[in-house]
Coordinates of C-alpha atoms in Angstrom, one line a residue:
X4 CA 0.0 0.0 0.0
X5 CA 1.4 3.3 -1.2
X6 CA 0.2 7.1 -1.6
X7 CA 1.5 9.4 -4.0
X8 CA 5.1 12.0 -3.0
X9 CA 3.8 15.2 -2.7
X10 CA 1.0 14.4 -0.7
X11 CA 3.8 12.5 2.1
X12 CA 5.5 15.6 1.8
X13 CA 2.9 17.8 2.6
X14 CA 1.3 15.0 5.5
X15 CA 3.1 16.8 8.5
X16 CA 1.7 20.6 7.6
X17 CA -1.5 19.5 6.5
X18 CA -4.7 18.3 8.7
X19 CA -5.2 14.3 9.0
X20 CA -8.9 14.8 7.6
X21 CA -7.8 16.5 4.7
X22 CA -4.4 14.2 3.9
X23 CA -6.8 11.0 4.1
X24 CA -9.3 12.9 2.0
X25 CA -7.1 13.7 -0.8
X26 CA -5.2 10.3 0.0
X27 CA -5.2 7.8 -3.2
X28 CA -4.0 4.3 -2.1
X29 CA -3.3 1.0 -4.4
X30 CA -2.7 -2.7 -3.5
X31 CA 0.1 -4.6 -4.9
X32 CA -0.5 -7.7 -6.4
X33 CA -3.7 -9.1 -8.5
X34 CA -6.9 -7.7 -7.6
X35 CA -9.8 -10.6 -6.9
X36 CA -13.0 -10.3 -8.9
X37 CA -15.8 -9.7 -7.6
X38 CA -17.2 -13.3 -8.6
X39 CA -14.3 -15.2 -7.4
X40 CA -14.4 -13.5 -3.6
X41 CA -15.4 -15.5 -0.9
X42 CA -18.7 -14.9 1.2
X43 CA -19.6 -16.1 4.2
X44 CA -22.2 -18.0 2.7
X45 CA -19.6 -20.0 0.7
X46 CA -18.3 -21.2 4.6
X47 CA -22.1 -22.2 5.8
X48 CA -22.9 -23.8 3.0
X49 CA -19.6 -25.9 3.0
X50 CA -18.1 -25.5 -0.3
X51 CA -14.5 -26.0 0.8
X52 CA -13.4 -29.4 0.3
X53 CA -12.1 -30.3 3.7
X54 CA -8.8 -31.5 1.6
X55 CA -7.9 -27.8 0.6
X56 CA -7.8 -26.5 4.1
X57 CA -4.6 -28.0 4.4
X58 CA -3.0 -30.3 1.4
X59 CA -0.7 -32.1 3.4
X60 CA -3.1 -33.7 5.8
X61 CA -4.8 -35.7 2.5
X62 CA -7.9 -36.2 4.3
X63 CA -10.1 -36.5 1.2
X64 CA -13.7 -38.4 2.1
X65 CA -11.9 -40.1 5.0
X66 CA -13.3 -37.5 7.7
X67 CA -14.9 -38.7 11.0
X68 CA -17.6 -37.5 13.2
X69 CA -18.3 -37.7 16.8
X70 CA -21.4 -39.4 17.0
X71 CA -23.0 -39.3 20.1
X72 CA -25.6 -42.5 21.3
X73 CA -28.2 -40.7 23.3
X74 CA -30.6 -43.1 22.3
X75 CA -28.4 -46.2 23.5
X76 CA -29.3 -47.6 26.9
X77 CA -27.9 -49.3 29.8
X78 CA -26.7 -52.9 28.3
X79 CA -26.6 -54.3 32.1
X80 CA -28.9 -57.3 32.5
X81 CA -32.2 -56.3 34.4
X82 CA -31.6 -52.8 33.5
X83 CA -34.2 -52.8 30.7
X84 CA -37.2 -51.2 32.5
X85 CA -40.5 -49.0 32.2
X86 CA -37.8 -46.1 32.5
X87 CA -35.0 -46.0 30.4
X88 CA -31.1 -45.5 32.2
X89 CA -28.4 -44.6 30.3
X90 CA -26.1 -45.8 32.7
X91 CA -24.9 -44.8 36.6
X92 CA -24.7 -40.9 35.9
X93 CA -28.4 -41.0 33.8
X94 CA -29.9 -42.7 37.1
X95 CA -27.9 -40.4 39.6
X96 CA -28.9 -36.8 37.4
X97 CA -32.4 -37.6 36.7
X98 CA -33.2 -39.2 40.2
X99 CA -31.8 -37.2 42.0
X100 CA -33.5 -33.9 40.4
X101 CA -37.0 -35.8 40.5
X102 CA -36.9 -36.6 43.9
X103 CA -35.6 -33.1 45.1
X104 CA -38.6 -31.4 42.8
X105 CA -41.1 -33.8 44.5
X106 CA -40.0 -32.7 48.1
X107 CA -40.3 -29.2 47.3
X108 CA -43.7 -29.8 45.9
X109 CA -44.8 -32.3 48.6
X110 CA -43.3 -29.7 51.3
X111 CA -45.0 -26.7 50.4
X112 CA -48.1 -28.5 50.3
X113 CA -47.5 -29.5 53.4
X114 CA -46.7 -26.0 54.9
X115 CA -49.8 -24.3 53.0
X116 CA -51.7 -26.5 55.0
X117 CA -49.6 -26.3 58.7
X118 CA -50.0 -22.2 58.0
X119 CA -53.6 -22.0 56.3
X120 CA -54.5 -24.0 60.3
X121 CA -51.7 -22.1 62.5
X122 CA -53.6 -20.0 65.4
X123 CA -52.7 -16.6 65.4
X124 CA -52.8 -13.9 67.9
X125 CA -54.6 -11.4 65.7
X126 CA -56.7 -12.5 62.5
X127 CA -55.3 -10.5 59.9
X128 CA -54.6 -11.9 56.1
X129 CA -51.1 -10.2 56.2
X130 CA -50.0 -12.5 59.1
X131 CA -51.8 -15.6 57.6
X132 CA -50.0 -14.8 54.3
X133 CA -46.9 -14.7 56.3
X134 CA -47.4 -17.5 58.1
X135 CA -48.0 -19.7 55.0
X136 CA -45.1 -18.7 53.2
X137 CA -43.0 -20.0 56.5
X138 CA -44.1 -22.9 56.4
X139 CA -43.9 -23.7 53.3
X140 CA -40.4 -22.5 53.0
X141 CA -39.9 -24.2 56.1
X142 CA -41.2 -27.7 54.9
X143 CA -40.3 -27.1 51.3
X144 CA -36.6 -26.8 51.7
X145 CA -36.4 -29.5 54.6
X146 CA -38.3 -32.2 52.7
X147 CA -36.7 -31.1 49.2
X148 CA -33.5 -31.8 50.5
X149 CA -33.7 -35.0 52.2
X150 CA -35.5 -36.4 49.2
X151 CA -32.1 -35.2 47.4
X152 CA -29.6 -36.4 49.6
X153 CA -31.5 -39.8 49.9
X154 CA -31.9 -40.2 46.1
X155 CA -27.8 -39.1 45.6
X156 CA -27.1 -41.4 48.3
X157 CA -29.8 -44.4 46.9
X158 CA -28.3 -44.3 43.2
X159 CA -24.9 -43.8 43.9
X160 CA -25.0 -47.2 46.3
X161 CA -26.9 -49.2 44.1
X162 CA -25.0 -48.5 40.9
X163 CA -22.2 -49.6 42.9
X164 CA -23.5 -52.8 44.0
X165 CA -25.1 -53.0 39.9
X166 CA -21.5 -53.2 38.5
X167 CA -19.9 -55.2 41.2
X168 CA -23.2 -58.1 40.7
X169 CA -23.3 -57.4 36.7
X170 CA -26.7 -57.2 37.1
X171 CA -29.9 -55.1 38.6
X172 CA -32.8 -57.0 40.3
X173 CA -34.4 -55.9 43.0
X174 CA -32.6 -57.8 45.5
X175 CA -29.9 -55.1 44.6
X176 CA -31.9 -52.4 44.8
X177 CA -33.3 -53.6 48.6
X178 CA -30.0 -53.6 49.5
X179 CA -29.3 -50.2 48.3
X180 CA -32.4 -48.5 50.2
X181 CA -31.4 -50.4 53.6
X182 CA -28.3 -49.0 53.3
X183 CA -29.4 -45.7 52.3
X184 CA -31.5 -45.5 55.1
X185 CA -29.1 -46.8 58.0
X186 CA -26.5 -44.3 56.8
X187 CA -29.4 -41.5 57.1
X188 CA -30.3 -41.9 60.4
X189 CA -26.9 -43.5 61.5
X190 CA -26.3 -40.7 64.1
X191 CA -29.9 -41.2 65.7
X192 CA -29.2 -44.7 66.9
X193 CA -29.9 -48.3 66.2
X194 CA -33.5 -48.3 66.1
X195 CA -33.9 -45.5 64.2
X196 CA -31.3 -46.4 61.7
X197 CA -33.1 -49.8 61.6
X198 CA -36.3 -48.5 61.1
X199 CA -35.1 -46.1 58.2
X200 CA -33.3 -49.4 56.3
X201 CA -36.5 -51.0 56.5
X202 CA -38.6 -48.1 54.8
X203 CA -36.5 -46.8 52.4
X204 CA -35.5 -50.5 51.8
X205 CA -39.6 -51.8 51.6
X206 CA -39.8 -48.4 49.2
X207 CA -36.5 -49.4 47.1
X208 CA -38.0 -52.9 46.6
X209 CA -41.4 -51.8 45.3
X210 CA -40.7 -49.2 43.0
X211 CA -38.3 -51.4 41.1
X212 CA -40.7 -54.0 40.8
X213 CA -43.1 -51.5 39.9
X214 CA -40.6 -50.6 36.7
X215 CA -40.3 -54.0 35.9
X216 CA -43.8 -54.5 35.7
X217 CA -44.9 -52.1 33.6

């Protein structure tokens, strides 16, 4: 890129504006028509043969993509149920998100209740409004989290004990829930902790042969 002598002798008394205004500039080398340019639209539409980006890599037809099997399911034995898994991280995501959503919504219809029936000092709507909401944020949070930490807990056990067997029954998953439980209430005692294997267990046991079922 050049400009023309007089005009570079004259840049340092005259104004920018006007130098670039009066400013003629070429470009060495051979000027690209107008039909031959390349547009954006030649990119998104892929007209590049992938061999041209660089010669030397010869790729030709011979490129591969990443193909991802969302579709493909668990291939343990017993894991074909009325609910697809995609393995140990499909059962620990969606489980553990399902279970937290259904204690939130079983908690806060459990604390509308407890603060639509509360006594209060004074009748007024404000408290009773106040009241509610709580409750329900009491109960909500409380019973959303539990249900999370018991499902995390619940997968994450039997998928272990799913690999280690080569198989899911629900003699695995019994197993998993009595475990799950006896580690929840573990600092409570031996009775509770024993009381908790046996529901979450009895729980566990039904809901897998409810899957099975179907």
């Amino acid at each position: 890129m050049s400009s023309s002598d007089p005009q570079n002798s004259a840049s340092g008394s005259q104004d920018p504006t006007s130098f670039l205004r009066s400013a003629t500039f070429s470009r060495d080398g051979p000027a690209v028509s107008v039909e031959n340019a390349v547009t954006a639209n030649d990119l998104l539409l892929g007209a590049y043969d992938p061999a041209k980006l660089h010669p030397l890599a010869q790729l030709g037809d011979q490129l591969d993509y990443l193909v991802l099997d969302d579709d493909k399911t668990s291939e343990l034995p017993g894991a074909g149920t009325a609910i697809p898994s995609r393995g140990w991280s499909d059962d620990l995501c969606y489980g553990t998100g399902t279970m937290y959503l259904s204690g939130l919504a079983l908690g806060g219809f459990w604390g509308v209740s407890e603060g639509a029936r509360r006594p209060l000092a004074v009748s007024n709507t404000r408290l009773r409004i106040n009241s509610v909401l709580n409750s329900v944020t009491r109960r909500g949070t409380f019973i959303g989290n539990s249900a999370g930490v018991l499902a995390l807990v619940y997968n994450g056990i039997n998928s272990t004990i799913d690999s280690f067997r080569g198989k899911h029954d629900t003699a695995g998953s019994m197993a998993a829930g009595a475990l799950t439980g006896a580690l929840y209430k573990s600092t409570a005692g031996v009775k509770p902790a024993l009381a908790a294997a046996s529901v979450i267990s009895g729980v566990a046991g039904i809901w897998s042969y409810v899957k099975k079922s179907v």
